[in-house]
mmCIF file of N, CA and C in Angstrom:
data_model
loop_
_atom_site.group_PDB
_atom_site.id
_atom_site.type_symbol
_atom_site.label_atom_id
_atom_site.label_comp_id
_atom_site.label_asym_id
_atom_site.label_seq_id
_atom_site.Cartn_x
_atom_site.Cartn_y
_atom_site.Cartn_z
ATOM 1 N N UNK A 1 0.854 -1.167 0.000
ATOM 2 C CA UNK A 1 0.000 0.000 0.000
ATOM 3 C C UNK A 1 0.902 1.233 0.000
ATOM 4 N N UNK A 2 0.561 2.128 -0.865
ATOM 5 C CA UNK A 2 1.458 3.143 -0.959
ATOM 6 C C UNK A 2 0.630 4.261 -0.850
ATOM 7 N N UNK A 3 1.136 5.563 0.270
ATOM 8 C CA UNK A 3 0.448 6.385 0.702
ATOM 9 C C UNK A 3 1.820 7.886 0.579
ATOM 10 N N UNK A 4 0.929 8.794 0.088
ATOM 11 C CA UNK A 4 1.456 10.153 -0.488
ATOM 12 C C UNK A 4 0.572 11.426 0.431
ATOM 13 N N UNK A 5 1.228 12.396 0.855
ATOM 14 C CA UNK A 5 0.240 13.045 1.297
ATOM 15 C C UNK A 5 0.352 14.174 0.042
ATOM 16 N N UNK A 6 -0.832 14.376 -0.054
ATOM 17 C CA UNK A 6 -1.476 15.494 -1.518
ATOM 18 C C UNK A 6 -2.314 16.481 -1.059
ATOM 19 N N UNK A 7 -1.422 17.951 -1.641
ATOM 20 C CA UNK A 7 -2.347 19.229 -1.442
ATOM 21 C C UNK A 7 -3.454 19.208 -2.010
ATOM 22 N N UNK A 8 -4.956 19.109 -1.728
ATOM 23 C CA UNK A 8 -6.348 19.296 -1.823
ATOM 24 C C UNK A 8 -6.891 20.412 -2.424
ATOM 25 N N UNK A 9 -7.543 20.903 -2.778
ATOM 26 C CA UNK A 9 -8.062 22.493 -3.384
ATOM 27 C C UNK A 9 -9.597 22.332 -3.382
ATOM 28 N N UNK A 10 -9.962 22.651 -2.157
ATOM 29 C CA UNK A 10 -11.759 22.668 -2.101
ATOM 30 C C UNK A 10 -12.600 24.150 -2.932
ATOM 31 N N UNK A 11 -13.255 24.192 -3.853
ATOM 32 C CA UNK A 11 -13.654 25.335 -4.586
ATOM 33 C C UNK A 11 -15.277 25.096 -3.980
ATOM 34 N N UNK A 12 -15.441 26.566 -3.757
ATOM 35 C CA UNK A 12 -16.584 26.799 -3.386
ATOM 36 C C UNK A 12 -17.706 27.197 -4.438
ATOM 37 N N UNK A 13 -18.274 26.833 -5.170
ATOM 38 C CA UNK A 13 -19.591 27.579 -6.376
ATOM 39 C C UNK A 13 -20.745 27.527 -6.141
ATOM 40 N N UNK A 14 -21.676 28.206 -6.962
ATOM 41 C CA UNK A 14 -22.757 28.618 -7.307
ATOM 42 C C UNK A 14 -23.614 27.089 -8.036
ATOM 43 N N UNK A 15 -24.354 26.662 -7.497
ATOM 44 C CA UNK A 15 -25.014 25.475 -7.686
ATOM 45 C C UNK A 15 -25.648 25.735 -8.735
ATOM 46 N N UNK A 16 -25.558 25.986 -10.034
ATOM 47 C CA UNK A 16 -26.235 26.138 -11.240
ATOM 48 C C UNK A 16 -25.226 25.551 -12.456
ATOM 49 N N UNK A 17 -26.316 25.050 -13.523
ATOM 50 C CA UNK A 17 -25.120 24.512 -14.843
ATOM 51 C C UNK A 17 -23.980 25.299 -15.322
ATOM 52 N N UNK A 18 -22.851 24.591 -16.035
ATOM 53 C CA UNK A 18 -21.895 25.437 -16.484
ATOM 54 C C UNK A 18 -20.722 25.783 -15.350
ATOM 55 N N UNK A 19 -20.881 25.449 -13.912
ATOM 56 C CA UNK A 19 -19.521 26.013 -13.045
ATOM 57 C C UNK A 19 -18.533 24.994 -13.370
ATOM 58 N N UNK A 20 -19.242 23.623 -12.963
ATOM 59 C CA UNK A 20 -17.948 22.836 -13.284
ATOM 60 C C UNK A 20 -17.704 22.633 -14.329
ATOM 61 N N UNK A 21 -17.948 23.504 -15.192
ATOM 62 C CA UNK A 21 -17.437 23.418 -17.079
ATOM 63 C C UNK A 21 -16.494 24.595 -17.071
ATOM 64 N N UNK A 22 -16.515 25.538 -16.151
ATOM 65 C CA UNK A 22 -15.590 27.030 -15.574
ATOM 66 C C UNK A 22 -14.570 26.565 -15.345
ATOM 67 N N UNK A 23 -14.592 25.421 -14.408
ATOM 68 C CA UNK A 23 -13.444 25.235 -13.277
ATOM 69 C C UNK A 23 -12.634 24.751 -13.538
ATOM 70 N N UNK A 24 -13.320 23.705 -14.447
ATOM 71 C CA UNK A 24 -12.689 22.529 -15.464
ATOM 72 C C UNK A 24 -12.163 22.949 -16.455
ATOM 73 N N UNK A 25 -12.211 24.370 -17.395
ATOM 74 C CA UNK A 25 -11.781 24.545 -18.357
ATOM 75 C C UNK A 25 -10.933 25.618 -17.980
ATOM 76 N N UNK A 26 -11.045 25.986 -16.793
ATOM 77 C CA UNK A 26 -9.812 27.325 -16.167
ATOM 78 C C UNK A 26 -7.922 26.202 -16.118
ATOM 79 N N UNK A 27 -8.629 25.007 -15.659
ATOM 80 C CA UNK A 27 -7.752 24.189 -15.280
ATOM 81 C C UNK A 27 -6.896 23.540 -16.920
ATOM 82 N N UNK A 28 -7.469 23.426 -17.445
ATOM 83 C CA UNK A 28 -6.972 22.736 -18.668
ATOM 84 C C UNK A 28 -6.491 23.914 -19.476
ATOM 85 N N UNK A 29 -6.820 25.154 -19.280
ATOM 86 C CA UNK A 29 -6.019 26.137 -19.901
ATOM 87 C C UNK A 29 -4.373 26.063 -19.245
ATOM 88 N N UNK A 30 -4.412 25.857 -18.143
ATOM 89 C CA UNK A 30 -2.991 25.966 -17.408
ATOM 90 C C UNK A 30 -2.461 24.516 -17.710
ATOM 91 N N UNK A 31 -2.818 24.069 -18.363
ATOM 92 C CA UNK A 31 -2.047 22.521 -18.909
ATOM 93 C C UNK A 31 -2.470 21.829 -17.187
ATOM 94 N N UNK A 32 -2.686 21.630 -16.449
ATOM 95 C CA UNK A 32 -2.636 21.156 -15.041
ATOM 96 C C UNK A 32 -3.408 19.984 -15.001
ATOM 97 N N UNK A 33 -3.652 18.619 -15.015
ATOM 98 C CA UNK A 33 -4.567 17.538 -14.955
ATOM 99 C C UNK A 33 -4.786 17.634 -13.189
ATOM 100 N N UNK A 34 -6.106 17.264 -13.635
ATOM 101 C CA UNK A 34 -6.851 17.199 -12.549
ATOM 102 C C UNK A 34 -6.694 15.145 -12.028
ATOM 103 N N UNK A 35 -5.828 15.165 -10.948
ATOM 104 C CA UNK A 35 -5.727 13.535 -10.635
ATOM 105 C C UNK A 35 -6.953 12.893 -9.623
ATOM 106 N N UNK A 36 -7.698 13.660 -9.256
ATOM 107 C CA UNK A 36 -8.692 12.981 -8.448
ATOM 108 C C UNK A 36 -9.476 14.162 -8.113
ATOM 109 N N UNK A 37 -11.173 13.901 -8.372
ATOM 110 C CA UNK A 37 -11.870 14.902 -8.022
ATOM 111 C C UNK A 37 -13.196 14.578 -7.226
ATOM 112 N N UNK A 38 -14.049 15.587 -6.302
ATOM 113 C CA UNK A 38 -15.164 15.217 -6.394
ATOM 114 C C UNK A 38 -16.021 16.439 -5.430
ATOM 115 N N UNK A 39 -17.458 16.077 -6.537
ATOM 116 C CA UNK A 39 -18.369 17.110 -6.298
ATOM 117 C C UNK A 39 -19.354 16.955 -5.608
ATOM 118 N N UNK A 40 -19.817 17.509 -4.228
ATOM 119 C CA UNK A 40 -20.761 17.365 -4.151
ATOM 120 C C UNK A 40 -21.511 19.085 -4.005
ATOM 121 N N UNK A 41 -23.054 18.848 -3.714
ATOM 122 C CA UNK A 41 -23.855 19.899 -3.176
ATOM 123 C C UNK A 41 -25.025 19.824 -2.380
ATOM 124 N N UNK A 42 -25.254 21.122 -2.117
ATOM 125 C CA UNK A 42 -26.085 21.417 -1.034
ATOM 126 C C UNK A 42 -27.294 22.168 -1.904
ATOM 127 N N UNK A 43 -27.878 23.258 -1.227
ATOM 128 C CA UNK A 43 -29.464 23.432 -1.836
ATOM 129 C C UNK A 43 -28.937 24.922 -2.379
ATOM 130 N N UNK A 44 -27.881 25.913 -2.063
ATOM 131 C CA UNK A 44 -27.802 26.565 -2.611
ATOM 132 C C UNK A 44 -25.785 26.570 -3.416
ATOM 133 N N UNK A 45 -25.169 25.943 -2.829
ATOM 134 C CA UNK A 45 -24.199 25.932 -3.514
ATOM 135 C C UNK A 45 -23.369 24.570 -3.941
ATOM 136 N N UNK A 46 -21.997 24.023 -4.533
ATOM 137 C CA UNK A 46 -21.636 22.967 -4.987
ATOM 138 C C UNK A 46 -19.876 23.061 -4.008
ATOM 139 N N UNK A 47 -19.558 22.070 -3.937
ATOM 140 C CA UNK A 47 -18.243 21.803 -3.563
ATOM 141 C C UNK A 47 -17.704 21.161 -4.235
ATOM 142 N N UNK A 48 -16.337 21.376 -5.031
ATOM 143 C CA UNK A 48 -15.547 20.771 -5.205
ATOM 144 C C UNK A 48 -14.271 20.379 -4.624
ATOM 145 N N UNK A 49 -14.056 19.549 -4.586
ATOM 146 C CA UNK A 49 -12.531 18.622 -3.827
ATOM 147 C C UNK A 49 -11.711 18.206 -5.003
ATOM 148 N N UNK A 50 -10.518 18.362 -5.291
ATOM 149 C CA UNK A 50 -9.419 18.212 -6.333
ATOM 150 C C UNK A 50 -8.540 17.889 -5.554
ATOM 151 N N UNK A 51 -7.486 17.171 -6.810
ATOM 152 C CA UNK A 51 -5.887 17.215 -6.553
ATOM 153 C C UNK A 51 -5.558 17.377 -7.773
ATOM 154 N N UNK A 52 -4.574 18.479 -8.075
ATOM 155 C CA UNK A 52 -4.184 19.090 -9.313
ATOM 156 C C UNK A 52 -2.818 18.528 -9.194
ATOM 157 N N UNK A 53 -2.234 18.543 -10.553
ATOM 158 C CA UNK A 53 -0.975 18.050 -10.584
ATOM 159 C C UNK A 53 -0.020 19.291 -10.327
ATOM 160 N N UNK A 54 -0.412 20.479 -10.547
ATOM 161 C CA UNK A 54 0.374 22.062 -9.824
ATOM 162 C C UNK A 54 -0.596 22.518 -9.029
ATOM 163 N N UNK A 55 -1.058 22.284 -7.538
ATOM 164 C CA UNK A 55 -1.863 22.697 -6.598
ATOM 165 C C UNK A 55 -1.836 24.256 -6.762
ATOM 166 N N UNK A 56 -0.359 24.890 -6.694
ATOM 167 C CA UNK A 56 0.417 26.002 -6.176
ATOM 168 C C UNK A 56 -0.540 26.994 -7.338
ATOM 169 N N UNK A 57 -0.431 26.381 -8.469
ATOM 170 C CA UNK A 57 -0.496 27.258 -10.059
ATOM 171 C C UNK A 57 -2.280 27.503 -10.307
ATOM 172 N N UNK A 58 -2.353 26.367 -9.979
ATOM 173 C CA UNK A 58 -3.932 26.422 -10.183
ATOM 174 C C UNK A 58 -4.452 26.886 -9.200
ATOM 175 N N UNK A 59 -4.404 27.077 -7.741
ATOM 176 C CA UNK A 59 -4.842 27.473 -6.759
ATOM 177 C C UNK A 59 -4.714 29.371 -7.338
ATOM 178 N N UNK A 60 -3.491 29.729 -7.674
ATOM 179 C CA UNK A 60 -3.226 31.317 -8.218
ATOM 180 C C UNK A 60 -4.378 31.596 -9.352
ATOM 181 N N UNK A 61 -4.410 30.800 -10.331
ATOM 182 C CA UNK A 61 -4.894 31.284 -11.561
ATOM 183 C C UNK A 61 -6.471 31.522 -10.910
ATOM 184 N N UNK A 62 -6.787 29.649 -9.965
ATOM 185 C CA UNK A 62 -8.499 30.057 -9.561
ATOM 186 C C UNK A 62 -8.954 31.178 -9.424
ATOM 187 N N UNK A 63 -8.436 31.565 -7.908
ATOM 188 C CA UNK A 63 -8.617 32.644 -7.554
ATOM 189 C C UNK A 63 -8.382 33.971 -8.101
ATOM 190 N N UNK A 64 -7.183 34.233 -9.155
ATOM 191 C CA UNK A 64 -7.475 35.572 -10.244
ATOM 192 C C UNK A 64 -8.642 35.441 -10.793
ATOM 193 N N UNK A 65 -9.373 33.941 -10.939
ATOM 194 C CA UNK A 65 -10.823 34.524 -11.652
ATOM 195 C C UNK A 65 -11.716 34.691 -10.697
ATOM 196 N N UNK A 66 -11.493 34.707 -9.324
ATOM 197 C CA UNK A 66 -12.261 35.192 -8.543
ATOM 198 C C UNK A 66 -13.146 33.830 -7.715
ATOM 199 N N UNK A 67 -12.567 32.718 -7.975
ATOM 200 C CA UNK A 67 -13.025 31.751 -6.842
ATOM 201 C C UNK A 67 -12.684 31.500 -5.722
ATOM 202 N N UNK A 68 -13.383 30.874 -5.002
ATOM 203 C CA UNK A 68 -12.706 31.036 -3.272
ATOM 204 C C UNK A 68 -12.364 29.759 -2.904
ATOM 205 N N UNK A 69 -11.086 29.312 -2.685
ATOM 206 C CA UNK A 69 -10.013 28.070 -2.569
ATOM 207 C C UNK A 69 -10.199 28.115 -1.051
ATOM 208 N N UNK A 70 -10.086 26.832 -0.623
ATOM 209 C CA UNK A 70 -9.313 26.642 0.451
ATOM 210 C C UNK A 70 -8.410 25.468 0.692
ATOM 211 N N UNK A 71 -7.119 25.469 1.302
ATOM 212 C CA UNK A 71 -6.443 24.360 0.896
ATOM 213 C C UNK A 71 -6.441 23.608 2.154
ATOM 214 N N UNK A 72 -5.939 22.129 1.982
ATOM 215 C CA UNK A 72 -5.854 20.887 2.738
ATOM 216 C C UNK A 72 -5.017 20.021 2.426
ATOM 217 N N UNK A 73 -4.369 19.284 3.260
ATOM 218 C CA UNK A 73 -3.899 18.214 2.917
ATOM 219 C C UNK A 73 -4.451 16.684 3.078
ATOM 220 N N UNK A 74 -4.362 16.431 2.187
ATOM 221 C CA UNK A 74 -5.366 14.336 2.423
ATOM 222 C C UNK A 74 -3.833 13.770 1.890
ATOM 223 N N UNK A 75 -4.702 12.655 2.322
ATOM 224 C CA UNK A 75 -3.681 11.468 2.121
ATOM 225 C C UNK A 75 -4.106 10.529 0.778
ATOM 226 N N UNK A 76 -2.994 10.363 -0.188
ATOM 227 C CA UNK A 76 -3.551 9.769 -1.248
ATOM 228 C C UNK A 76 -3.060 8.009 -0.762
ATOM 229 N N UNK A 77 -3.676 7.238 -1.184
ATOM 230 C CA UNK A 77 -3.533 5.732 -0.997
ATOM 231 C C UNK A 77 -3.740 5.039 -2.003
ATOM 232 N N UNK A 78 -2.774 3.999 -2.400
ATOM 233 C CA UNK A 78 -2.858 3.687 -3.498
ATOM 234 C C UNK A 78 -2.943 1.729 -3.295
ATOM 235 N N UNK A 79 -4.007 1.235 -3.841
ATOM 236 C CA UNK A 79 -4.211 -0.053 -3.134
ATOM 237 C C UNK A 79 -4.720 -1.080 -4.312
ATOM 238 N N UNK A 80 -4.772 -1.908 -3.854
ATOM 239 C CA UNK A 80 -5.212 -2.991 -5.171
ATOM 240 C C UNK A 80 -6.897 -3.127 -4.650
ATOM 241 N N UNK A 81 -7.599 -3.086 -6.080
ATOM 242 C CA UNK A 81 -9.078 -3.099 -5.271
ATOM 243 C C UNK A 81 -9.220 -4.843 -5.425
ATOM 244 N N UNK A 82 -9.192 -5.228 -3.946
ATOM 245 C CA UNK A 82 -9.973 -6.542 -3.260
ATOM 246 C C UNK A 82 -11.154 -6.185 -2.256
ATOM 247 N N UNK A 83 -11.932 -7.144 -2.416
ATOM 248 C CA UNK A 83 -12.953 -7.156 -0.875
ATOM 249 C C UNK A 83 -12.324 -7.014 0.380
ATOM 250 N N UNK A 84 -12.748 -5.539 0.995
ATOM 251 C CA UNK A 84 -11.905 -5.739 2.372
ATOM 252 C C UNK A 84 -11.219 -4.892 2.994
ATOM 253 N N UNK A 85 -10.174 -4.210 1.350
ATOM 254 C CA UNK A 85 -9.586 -3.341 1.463
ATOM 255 C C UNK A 85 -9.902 -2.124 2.440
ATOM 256 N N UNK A 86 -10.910 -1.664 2.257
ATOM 257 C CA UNK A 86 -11.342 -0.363 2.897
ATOM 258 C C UNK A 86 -11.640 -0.721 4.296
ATOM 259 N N UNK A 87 -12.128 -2.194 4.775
ATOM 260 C CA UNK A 87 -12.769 -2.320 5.876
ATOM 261 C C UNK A 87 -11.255 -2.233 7.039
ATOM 262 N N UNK A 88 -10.292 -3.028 6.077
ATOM 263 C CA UNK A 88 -8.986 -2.950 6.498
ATOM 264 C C UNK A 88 -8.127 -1.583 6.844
ATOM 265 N N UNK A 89 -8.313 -0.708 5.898
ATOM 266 C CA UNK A 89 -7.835 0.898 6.139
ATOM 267 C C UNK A 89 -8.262 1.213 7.524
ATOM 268 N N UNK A 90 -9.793 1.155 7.403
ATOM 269 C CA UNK A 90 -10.794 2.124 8.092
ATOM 270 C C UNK A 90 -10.148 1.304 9.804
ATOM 271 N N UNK A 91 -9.942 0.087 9.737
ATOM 272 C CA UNK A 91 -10.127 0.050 10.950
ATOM 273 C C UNK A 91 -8.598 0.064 11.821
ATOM 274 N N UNK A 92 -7.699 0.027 11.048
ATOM 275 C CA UNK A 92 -6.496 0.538 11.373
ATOM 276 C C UNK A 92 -6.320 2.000 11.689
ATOM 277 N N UNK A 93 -7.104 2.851 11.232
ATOM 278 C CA UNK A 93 -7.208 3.753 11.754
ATOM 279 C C UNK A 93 -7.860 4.187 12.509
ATOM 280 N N UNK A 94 -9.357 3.573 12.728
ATOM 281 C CA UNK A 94 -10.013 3.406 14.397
ATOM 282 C C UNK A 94 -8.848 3.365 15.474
ATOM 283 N N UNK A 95 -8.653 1.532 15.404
ATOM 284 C CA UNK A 95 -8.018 1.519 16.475
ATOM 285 C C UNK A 95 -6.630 2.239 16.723
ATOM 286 N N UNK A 96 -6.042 3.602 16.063
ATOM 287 C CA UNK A 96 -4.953 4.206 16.242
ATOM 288 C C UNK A 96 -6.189 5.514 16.757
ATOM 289 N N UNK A 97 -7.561 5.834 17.043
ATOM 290 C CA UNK A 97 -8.564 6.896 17.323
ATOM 291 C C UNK A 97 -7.922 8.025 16.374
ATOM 292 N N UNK A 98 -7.690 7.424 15.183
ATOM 293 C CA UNK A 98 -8.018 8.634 13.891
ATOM 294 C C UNK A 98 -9.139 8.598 12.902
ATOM 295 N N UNK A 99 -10.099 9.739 13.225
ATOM 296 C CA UNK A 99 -11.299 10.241 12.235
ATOM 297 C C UNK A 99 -11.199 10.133 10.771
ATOM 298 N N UNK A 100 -11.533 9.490 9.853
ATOM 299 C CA UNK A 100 -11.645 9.948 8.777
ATOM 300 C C UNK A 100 -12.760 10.760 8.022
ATOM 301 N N UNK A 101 -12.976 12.255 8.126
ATOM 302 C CA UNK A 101 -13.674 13.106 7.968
ATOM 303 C C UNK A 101 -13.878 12.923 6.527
ATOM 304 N N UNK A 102 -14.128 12.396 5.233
ATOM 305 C CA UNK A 102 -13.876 12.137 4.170
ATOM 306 C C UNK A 102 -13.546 10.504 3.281
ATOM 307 N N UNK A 103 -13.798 10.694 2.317
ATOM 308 C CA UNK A 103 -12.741 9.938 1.533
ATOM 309 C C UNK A 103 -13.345 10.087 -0.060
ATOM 310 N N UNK A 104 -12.810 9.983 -1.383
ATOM 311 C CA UNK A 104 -13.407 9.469 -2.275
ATOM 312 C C UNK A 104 -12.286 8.907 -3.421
ATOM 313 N N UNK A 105 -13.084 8.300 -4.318
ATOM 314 C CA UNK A 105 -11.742 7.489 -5.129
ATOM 315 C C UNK A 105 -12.859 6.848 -5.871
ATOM 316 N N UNK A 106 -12.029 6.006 -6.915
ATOM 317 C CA UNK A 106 -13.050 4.666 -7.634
ATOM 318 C C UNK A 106 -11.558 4.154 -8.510
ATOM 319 N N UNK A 107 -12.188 2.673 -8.844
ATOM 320 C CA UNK A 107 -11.786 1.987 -9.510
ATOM 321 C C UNK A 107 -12.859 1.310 -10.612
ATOM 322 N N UNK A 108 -12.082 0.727 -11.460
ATOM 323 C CA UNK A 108 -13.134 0.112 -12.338
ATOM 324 C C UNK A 108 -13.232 -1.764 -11.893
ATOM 325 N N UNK A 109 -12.188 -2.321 -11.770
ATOM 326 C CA UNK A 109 -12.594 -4.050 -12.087
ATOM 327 C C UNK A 109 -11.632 -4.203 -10.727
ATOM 328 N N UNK A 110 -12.442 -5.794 -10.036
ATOM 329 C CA UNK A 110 -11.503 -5.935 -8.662
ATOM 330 C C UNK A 110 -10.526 -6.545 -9.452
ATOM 331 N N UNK A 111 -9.084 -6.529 -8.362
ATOM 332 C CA UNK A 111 -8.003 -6.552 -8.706
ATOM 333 C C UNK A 111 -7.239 -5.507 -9.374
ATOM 334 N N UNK A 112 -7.878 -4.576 -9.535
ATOM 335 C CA UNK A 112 -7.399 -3.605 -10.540
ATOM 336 C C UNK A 112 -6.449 -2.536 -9.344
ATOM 337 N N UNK A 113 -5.707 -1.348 -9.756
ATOM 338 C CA UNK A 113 -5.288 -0.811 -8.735
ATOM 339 C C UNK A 113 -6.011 0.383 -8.083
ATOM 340 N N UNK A 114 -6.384 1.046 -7.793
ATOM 341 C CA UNK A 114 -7.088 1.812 -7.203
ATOM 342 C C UNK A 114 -6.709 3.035 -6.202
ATOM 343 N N UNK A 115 -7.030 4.334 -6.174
ATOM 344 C CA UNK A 115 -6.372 5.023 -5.160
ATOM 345 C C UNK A 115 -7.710 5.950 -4.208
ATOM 346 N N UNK A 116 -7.131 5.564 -3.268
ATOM 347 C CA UNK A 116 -8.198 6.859 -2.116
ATOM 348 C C UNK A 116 -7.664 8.098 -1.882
ATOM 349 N N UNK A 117 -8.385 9.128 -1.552
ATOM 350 C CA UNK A 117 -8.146 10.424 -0.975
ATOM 351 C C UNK A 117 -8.662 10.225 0.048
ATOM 352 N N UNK A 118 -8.020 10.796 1.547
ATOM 353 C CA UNK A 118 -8.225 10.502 2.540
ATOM 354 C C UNK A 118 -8.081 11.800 3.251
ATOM 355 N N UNK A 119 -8.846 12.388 4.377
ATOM 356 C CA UNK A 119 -8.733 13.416 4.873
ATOM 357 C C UNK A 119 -9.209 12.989 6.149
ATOM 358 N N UNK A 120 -8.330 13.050 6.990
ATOM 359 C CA UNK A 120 -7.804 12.589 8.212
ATOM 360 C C UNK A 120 -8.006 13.614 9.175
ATOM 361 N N UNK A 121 -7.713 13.383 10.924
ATOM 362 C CA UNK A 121 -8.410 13.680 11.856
ATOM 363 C C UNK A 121 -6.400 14.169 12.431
ATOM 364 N N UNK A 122 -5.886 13.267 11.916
ATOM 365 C CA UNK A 122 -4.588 12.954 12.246
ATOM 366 C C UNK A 122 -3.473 12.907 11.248
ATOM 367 N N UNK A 123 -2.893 13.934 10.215
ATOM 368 C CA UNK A 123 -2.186 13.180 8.964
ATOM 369 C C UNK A 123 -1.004 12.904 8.951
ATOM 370 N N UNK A 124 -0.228 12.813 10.011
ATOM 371 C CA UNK A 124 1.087 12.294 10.433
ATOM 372 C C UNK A 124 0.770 11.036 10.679
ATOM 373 N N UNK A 125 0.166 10.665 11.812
ATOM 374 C CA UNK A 125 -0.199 9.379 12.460
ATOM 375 C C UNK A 125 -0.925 8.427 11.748
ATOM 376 N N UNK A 126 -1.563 9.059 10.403
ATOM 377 C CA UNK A 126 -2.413 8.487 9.833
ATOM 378 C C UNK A 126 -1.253 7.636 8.499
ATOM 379 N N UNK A 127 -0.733 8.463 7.849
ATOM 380 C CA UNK A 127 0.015 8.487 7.099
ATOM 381 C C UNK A 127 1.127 7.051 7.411
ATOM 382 N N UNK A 128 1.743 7.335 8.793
ATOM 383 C CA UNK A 128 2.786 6.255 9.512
ATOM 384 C C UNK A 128 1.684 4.798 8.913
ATOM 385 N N UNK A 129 0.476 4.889 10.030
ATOM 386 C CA UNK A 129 0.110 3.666 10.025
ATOM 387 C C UNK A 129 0.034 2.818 8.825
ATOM 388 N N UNK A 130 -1.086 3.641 7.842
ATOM 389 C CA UNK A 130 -1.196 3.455 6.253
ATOM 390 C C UNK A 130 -0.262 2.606 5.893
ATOM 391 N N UNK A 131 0.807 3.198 5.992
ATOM 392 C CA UNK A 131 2.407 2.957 5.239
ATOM 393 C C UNK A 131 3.016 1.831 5.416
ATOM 394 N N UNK A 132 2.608 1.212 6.925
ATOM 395 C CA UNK A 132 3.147 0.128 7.086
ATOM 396 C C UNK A 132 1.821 -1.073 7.130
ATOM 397 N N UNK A 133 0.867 -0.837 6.268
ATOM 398 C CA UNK A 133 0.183 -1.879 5.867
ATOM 399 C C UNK A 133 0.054 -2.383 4.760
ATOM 400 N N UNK A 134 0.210 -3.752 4.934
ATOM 401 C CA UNK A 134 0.342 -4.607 3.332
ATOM 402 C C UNK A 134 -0.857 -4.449 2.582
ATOM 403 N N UNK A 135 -0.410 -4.645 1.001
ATOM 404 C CA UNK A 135 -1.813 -4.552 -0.131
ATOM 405 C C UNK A 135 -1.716 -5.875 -0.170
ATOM 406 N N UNK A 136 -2.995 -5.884 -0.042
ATOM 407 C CA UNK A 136 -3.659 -7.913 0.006
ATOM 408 C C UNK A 136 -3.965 -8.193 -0.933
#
C-alpha cells in the first residue's frame, strides 16, 4: 500500500449549470490535470474537492478569476481493489482513534489498482500507520 500526502483544493460555487465546465476549463487552460476529483452539493451551492498536478499554479490562476479556494492536505492511498480493502484501512485507523472526515476514489474491475483520498483527523499518524500496511 502506498500512501502520499497530496495538497487538496476545495472550490466553493454557485449550484447552477456550467460552473464545473468554468473550473474545469480554467484548469486545462494551465495545462494542469486534474488527478482525483469530487463534487458534491447542497441546496444553494456545490463543492468541489481536487488534486491538481500544480496545486500552487492552479490554486493562483483560480482565484485571479475570482473563486474562493481553500487548501488541505489528504492522504492519497494507493491499493489494489480486493474485498476488504477499505474495511482494512478504516479500521487501522479506528483503532490508532483517527477520524476519517472524508474519503473518495473509484476503480473500475476488482483486482485492478485503485487510489483513495483521505482526509484525516490525524495526517502524520495516519500516514505512519497506512504505510506500514500490506496490499492484500
Amino acid at each position: 500500500m502506498q500512501v502520499e500526502i497530496k495538497r487538496q483544493l476545495t472550490i466553493a460555487l454557485e449550484n447552477y449549470p456550467g460552473r464545473l465546465a468554468a473550473v474545469s476549463s480554467a484548469i486545462a487552460k494551465l495545462d494542469i490535470n486534474i488527478e482525483a476529483i469530487s463534487l458534491i452539493d447542497n441546496i444553494e451551492q456545490g463543492v468541489i474537492r481536487l488534486i491538481a498536478s500544480d496545486p500552487p499554479q492552479c490554486k493562483t490562476d483560480l482565484v485571479r478569476q475570482g473563486f474562493y479556494i481553500i487548501e488541505a492536505d489528504v492522504l492519497a492511498v494507493s491499493l489494489t481493489n480486493w474485498p476488504g480493502q477499505l474495511s482494512r484501512l478504516s479500521h487501522a485507523l479506528a483503532t490508532a482513534g483517527i477520524n476519517i472526515e472524508y474519503t473518495y476514489g473509484s476503480t473500475v474491475t476488482a483486482g485492478d489498482p485503485m487510489r483513495l483520498m483521505l482526509k484525516v483527523s490525524e495526517l502524520q499518524r495516519a500516514h505512519q500507520i497506512l504505510a506500514e500496511l500490506e496490499d492484500n
